[in-house]
Short mmCIF file of C-alpha atoms in Angstrom, two decimals:
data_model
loop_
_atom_site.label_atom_id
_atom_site.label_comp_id
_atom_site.label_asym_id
_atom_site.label_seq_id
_atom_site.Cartn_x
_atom_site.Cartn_y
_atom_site.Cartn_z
CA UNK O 1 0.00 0.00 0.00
CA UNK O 2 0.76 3.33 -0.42
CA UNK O 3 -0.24 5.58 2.92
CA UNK O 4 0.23 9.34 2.47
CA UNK O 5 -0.38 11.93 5.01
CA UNK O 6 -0.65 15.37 4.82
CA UNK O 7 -2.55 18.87 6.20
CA UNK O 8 -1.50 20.87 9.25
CA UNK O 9 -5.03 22.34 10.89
CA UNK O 10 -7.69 19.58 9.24
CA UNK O 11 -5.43 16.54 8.97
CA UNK O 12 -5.57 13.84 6.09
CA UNK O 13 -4.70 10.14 5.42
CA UNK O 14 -4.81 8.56 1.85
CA UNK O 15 -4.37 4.70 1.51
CA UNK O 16 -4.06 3.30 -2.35
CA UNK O 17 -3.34 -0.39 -2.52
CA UNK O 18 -0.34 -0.64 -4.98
CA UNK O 19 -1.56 -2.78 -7.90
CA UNK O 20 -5.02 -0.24 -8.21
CA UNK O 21 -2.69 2.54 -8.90
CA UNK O 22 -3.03 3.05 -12.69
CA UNK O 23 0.16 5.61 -13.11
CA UNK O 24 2.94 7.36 -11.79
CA UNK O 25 3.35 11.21 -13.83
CA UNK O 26 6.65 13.18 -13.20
CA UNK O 27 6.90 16.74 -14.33
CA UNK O 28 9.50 19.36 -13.82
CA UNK O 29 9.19 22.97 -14.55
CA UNK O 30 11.88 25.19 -15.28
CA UNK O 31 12.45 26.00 -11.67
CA UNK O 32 12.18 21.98 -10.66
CA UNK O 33 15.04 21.54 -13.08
CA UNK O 34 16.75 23.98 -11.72
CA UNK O 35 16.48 22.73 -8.08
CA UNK O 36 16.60 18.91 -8.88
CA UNK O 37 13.33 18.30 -7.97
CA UNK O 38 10.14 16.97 -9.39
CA UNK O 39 6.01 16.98 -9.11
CA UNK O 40 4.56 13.46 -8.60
CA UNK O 41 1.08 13.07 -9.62
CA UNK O 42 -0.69 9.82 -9.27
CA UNK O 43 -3.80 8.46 -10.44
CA UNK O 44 -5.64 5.36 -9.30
CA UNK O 45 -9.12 4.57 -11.23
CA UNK O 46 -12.66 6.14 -9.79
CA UNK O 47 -11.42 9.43 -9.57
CA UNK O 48 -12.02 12.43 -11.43
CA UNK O 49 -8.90 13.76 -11.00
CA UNK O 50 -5.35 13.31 -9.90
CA UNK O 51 -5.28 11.98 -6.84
CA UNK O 52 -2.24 12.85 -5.04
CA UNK O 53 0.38 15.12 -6.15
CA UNK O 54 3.56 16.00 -4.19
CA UNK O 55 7.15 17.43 -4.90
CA UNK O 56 9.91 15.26 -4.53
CA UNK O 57 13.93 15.32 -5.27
CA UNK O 58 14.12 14.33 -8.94
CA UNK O 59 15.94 10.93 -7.78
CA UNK O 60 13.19 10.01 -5.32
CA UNK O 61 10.32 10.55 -7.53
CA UNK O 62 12.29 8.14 -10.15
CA UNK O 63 12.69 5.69 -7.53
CA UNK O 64 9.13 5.80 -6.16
CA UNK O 65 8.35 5.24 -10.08
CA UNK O 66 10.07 1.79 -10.22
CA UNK O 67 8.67 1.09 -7.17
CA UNK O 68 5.41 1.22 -7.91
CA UNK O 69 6.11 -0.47 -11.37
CA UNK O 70 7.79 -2.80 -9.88
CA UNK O 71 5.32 -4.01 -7.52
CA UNK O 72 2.33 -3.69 -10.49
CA UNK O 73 5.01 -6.14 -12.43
CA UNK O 74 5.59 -8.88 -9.91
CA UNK O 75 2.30 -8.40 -6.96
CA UNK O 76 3.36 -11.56 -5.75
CA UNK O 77 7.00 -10.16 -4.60
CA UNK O 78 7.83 -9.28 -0.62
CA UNK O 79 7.37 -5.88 -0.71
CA UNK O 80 10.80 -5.49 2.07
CA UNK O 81 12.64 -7.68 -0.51
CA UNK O 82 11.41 -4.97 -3.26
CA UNK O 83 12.79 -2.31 -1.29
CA UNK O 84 15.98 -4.23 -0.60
CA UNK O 85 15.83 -4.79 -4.36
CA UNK O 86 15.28 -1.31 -4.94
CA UNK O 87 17.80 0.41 -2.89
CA UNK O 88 20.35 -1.55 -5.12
CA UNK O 89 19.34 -0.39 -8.24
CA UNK O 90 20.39 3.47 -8.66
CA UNK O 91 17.99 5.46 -9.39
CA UNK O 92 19.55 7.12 -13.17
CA UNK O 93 19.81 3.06 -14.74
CA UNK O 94 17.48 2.28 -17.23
CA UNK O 95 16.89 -0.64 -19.65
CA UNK O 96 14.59 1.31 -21.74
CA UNK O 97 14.28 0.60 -25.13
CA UNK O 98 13.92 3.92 -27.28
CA UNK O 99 11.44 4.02 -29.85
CA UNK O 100 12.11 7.18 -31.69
CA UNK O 101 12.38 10.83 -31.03
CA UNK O 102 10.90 13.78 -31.92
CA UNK O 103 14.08 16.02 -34.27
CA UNK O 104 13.60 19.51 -35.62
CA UNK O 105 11.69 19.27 -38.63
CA UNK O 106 9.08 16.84 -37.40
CA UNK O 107 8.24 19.94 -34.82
CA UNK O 108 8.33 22.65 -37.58
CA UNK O 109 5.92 20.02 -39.60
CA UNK O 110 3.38 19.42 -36.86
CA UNK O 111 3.40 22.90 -36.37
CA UNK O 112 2.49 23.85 -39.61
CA UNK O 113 0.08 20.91 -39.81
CA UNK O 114 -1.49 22.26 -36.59
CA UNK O 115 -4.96 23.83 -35.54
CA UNK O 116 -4.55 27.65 -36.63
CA UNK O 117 -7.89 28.21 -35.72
CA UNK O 118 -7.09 27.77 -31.89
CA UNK O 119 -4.03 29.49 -32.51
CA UNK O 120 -5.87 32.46 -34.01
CA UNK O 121 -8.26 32.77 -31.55
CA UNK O 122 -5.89 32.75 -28.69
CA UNK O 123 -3.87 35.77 -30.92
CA UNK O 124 -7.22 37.59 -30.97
CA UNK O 125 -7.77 36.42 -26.52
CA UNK O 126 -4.93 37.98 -26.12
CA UNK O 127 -4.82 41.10 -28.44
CA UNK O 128 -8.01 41.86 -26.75
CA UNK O 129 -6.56 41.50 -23.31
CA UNK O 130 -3.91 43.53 -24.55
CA UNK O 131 -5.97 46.68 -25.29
CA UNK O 132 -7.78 46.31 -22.27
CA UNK O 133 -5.13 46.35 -20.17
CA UNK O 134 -3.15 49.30 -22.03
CA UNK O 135 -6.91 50.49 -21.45
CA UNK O 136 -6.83 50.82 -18.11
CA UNK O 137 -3.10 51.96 -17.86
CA UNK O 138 -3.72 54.75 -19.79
CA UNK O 139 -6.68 55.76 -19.10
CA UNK O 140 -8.02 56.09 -22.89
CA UNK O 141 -11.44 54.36 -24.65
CA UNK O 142 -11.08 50.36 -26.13
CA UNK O 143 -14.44 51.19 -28.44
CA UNK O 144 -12.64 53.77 -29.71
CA UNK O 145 -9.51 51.72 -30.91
CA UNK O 146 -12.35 48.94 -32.47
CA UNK O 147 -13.80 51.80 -34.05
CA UNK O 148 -10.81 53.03 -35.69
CA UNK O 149 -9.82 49.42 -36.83
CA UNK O 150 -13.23 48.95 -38.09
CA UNK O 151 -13.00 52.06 -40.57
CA UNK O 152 -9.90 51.25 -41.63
CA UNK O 153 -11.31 47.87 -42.43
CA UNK O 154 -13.77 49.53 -44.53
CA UNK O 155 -11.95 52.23 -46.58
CA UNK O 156 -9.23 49.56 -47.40
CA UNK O 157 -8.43 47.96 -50.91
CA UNK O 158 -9.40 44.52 -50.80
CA UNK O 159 -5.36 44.11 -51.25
CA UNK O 160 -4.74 45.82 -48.02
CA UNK O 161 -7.19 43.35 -46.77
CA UNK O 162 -5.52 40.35 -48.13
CA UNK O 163 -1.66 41.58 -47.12
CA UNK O 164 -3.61 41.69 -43.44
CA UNK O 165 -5.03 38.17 -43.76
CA UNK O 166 -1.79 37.27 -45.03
CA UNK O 167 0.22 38.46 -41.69
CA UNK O 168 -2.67 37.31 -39.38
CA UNK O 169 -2.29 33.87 -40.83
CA UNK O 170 1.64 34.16 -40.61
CA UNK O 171 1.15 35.23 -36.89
CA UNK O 172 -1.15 31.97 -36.35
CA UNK O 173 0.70 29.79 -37.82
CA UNK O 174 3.82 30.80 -36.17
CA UNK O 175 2.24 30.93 -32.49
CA UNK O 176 1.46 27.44 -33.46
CA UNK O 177 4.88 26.12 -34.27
CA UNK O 178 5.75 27.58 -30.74
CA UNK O 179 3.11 25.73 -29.17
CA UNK O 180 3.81 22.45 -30.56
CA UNK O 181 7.63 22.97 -29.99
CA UNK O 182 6.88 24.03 -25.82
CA UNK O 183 4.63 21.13 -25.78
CA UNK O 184 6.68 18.50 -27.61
CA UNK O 185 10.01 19.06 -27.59
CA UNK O 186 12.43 17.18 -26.38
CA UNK O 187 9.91 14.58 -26.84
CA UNK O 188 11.25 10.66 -26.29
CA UNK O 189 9.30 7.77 -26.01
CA UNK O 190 10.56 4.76 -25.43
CA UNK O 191 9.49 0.68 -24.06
CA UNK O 192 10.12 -0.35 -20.85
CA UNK O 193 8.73 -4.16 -19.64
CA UNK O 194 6.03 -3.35 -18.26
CA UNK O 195 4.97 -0.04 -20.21
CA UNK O 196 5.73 2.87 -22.68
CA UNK O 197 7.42 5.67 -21.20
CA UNK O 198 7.11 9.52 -22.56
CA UNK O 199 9.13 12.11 -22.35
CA UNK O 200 8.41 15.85 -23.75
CA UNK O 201 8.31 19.62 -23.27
CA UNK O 202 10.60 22.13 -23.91
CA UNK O 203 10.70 24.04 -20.54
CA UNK O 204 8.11 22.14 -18.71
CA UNK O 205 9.45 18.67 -18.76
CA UNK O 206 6.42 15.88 -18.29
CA UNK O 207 7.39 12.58 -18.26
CA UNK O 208 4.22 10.22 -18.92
CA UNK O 209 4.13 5.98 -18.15
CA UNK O 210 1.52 4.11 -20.00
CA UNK O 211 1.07 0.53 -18.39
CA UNK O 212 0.49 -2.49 -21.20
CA UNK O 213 -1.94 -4.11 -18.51
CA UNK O 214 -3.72 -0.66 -18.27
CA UNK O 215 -4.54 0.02 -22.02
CA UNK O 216 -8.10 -0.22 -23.24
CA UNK O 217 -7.95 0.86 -26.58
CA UNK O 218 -5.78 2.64 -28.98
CA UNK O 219 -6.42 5.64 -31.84
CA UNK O 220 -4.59 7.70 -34.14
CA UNK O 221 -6.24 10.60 -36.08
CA UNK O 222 -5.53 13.46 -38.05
CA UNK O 223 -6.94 16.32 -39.55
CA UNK O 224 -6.96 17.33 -43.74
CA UNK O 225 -3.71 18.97 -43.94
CA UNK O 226 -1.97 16.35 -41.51
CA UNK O 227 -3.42 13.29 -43.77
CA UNK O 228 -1.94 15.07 -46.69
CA UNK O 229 1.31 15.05 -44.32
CA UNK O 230 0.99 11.68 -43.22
CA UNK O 231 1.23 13.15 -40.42
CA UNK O 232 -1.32 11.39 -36.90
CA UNK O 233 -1.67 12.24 -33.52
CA UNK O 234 -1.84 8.43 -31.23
CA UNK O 235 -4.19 8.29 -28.30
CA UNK O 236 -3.58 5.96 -25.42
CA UNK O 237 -7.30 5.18 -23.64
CA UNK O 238 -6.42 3.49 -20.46
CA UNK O 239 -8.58 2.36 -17.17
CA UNK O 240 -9.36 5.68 -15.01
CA UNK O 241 -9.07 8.47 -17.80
CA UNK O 242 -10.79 10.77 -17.68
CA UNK O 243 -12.16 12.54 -21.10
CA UNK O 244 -12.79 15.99 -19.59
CA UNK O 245 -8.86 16.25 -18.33
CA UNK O 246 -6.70 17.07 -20.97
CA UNK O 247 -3.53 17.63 -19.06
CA UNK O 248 -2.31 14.12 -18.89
CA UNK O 249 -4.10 12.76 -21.88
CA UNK O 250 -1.30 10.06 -23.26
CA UNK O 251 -1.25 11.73 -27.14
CA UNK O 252 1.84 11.40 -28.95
CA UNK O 253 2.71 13.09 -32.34
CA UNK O 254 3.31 10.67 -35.43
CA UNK O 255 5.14 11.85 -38.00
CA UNK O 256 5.95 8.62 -39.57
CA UNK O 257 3.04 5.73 -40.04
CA UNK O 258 5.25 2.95 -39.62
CA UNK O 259 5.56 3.85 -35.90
CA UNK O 260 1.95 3.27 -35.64
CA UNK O 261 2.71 0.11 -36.49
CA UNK O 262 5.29 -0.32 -33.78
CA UNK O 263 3.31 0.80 -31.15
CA UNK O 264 0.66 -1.51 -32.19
CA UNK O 265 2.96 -4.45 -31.49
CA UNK O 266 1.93 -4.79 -28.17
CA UNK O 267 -1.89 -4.25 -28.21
CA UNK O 268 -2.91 -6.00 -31.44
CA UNK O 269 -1.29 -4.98 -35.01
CA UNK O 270 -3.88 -3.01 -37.45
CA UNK O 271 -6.38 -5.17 -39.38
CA UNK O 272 -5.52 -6.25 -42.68
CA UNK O 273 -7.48 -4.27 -45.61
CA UNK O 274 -8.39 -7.51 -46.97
CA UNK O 275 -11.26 -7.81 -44.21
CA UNK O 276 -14.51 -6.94 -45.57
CA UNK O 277 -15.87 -3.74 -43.79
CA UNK O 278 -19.51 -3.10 -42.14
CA UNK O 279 -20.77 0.09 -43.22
CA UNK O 280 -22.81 2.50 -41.77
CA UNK O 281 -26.28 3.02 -43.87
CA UNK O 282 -27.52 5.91 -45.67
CA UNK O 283 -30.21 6.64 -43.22
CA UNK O 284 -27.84 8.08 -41.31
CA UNK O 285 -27.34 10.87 -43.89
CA UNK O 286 -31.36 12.06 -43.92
CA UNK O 287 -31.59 11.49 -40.13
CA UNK O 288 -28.07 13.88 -39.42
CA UNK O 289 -29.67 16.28 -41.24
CA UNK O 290 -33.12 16.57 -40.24
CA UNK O 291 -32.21 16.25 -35.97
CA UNK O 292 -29.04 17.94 -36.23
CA UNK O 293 -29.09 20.49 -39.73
CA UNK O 294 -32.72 21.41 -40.20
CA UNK O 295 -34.30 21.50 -36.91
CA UNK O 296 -32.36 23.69 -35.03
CA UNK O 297 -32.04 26.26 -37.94
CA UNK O 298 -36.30 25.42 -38.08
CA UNK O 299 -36.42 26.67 -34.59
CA UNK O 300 -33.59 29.87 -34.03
CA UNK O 301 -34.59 31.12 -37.47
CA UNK O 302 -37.65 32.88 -36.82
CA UNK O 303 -35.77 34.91 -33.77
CA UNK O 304 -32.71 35.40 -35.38
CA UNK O 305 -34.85 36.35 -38.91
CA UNK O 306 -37.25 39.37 -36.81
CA UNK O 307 -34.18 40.46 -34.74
CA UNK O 308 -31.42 40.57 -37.50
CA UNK O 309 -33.70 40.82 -40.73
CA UNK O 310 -32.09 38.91 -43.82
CA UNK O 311 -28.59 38.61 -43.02
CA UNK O 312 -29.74 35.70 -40.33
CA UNK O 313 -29.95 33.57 -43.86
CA UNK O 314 -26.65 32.90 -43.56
CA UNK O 315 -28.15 30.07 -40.98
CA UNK O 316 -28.87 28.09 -43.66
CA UNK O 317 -24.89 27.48 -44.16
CA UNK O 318 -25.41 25.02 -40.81
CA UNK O 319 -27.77 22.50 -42.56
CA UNK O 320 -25.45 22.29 -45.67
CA UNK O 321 -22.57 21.62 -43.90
CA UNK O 322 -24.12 19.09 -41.60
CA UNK O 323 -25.42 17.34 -45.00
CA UNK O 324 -21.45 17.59 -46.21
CA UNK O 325 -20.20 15.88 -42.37
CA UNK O 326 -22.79 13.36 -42.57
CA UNK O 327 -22.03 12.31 -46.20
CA UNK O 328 -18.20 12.40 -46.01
CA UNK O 329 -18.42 10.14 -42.50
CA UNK O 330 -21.10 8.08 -43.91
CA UNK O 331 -19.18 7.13 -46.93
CA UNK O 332 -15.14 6.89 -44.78
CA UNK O 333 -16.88 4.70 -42.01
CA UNK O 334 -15.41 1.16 -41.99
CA UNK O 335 -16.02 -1.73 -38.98
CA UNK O 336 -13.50 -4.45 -39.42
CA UNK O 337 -13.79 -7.52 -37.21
CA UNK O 338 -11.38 -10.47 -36.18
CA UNK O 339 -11.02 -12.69 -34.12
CA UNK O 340 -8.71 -10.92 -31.49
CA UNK O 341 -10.07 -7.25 -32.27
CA UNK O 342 -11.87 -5.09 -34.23
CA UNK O 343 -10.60 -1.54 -36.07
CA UNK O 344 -12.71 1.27 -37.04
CA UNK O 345 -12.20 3.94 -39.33
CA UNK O 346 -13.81 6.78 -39.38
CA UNK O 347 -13.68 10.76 -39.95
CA UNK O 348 -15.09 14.09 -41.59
CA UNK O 349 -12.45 16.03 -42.88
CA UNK O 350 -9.90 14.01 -41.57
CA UNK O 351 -9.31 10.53 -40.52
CA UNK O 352 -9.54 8.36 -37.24
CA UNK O 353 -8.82 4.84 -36.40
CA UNK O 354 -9.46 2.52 -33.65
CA UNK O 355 -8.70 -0.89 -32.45
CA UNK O 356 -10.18 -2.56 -29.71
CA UNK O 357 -9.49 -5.80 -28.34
CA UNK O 358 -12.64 -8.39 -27.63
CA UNK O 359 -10.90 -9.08 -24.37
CA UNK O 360 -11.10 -5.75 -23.22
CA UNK O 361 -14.70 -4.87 -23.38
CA UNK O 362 -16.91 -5.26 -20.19
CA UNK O 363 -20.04 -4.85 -22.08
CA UNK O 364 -21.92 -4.65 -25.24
CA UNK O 365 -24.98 -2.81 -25.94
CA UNK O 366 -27.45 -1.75 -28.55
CA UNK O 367 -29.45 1.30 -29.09
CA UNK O 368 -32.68 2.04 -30.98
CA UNK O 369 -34.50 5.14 -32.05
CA UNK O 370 -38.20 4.81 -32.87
CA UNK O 371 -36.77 5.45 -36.38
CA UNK O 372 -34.46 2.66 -36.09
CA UNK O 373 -36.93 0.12 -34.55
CA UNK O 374 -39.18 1.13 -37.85
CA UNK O 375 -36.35 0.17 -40.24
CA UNK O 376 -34.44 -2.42 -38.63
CA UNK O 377 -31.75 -0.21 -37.56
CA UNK O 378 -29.55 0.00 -34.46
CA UNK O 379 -26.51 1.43 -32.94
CA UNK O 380 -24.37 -0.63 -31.14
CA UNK O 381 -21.60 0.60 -28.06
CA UNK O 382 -19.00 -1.46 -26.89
CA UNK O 383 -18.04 -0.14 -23.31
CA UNK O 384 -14.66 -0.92 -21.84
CA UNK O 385 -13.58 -0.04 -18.20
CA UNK O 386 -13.83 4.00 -18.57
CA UNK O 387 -15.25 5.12 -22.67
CA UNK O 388 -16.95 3.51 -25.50
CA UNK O 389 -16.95 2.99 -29.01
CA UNK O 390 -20.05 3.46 -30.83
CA UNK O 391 -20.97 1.77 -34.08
CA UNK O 392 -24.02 3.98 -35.33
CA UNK O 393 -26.73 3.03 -37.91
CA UNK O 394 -25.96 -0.58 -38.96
CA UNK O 395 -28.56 -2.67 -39.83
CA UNK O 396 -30.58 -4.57 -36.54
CA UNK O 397 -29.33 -8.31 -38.34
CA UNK O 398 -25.72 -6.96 -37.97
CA UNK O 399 -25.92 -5.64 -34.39
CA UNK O 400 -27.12 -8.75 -33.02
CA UNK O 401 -24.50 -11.12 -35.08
CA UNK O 402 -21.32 -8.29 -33.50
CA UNK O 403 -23.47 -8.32 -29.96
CA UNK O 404 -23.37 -12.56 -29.39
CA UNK O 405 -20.18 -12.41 -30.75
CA UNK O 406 -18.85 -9.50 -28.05
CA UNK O 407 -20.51 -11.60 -25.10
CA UNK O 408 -18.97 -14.40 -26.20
CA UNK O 409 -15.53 -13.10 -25.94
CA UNK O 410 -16.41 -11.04 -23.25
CA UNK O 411 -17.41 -14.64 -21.45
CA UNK O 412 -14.65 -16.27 -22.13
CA UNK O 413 -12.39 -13.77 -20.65
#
């Protein structure tokens, strides 16, 4: 077990049996590097959050780390002869394999490659927080500086516009390759025996451990420019993650696709092509459109319309891109299914792709709309410990053939 105590006034004991912890984080900011020290977080599943986080010297937090992996690795082991075992082994060994790195042009490349939307709207966040605060310094009127911007907006040349689109996107693209390069850099991943090990950021070091025995399913995806890049982002899904808390989500930057391969190894090696896929039917097209396309515009349009007059028609841009999404997932969507696991791919604009292992599935379930039920429809979800994977609009026949086989495997395990 681990037992932590802490608090001066209101005090506080923690006990976390060893094998239910589901991993150890280090990071080190600038000033932990420059101190020697580190921030432990650790998670254990059924919690929201991290559960414990505490600052250690940099070689104690690396030795609680192959403690604790140590002990998920061999349960059965003494824990005194572990620490015995331990207290042997110095703490800056490793028999880590490396699996690749992370060089210079792969950054500049998933920079470019990156969302310059976000990185636009963060220029504008802070251009506007900017002004304020130069507001309030100076004592002089923000409307006033929108106002000037917005007539010089409207007595320029449509080149002057263009040369300021030009720089704006310049500026966005640029914050972005700075993002990706804090975020990334440095970045190392490599196998240990019992787990994958990550390494990256440039002045915020985060070092990341992704048990095999923990793993519930793996993804890679990537957006339109990145596909054209070959170019996918990997997503570990492991037991206790959260989906709302970003800040340790295990994502790591592809920028070859035979690494997916690699890394696939361990969980279960993509599905061969040669599979014929399951589909998703066309009623999904007509039904996107009329619950998510049609009827919202059906029922903000007359507001919008008596408040705003005809410039709210531009509303009508919502149904046609919904009809666009619906057609371009309806027609990427592919369900392959083996023995040992099944893939999915599926994507918009740009591509994702998932396997899941039968053995790691707690249960399997299918949904029906009164729609469905009419046409002999369903939607089927395969829940593992934490998330889900949702097949959507197959036909009922198919469900129930994937659903006996799920509980089968699901039985047997």
């Amino acid at each position: 077990e681990m037992v932590v105590k802490k608090g001066f006034f209101s005090r506080q004991q923690l006990v976390i049996p060893l094998h239910r912890i589901q991993s150890v984080h280090i990071e080190e900011s600038w000033l932990h590097q420059l101190l020697d020290l580190a921030q432990v977080s650790i998670d254990s599943p059924g919690t929201s959050k991290t559960e414990i986080q505490f600052t250690l010297h940099k070689t104690d937090a690396e030795s609680l780390r192959k403690y604790v992996s140590a002990h998920v690795r061999q349960p059965e082991t003494n824990l005194e002869e572990e620490a015995l075992l331990l207290e042997k082994i110095p703490a800056n060994t490793s028999t880590e394999k490396i699996l690749f790195q992370l060089g210079t042009n792969d950054l500049v490349r998933l920079g470019i490659s990156a969302n310059h939307l976000e990185a636009f709207f963060i220029l504008v966040t802070f251009g506007f927080s900017a002004l304020d605060n130069l507001e309030r310094a100076f004592n002089f009127e923000f409307s006033g500086v929108l106002r000037i911007i917005s007539d010089m907006a409207a007595n320029s040349t449509g080149a002057a516009l263009s040369i300021v689109a030009i720089i704006i996107l310049l500026i966005a693209i640029l914050i972005s390759v700075l993002r990706i390069t804090l975020r990334y850099g440095r970045f190392v991943m490599s196998e240990t025996e019992n787990g994958y090990r990550i390494q990256s950021g440039l002045i915020n070091l985060k070092e990341k451990i992704i048990p095999f025995s923990k793993l519930q399913y793996i993804s890679w995806s990537n957006n339109w420019l990145r596909n054209k890049l070959d170019i996918y982002l990997l997503k570990f899904h492991s037991i206790g993650e959260d989906p709302t808390q970003q800040k340790w989500s295990i994502k790591v930057p592809i920028t070859r696709p035979t690494f997916i391969d690699e890394l696939l190894q361990y969980y279960h090696p993509a599905l061969s092509t040669e599979i014929t896929p399951i589909h998703v039917q066309g009623a999904y097209i007509f039904r996107r459109l009329l619950i998510v396309g049609l009827l919202p515009v059906c029922i903000v349009m007359p507001i919008v319309l008596y408040n705003f007059g005809w410039p709210a028609l531009w509303l009508l841009v919502w149904p046609a891109y919904t009809l666009l999404a619906a057609l371009l997932f309806q027609k990427k969507f592919q369900l392959r299914v083996a023995e040992e696991a099944l893939q999915v791919k599926r994507g918009v604009f740009g591509n994702e792709h998932i396997v899941l292992r039968w053995n790691k599935m707690q249960s399997v379930s299918i949904r029906q709309s009164i729609y469905q039920r009419k046409h002999q429809l369903a939607s089927l979800r395969f829940n593992t410990a934490d998330v889900y994977v949702e097949i959507p609009f197959i036909t009922l026949e198919q469900a129930h053939v994937l659903r006996d086989y799920a509980v089968a495997k699901i039985e047997m395990n």
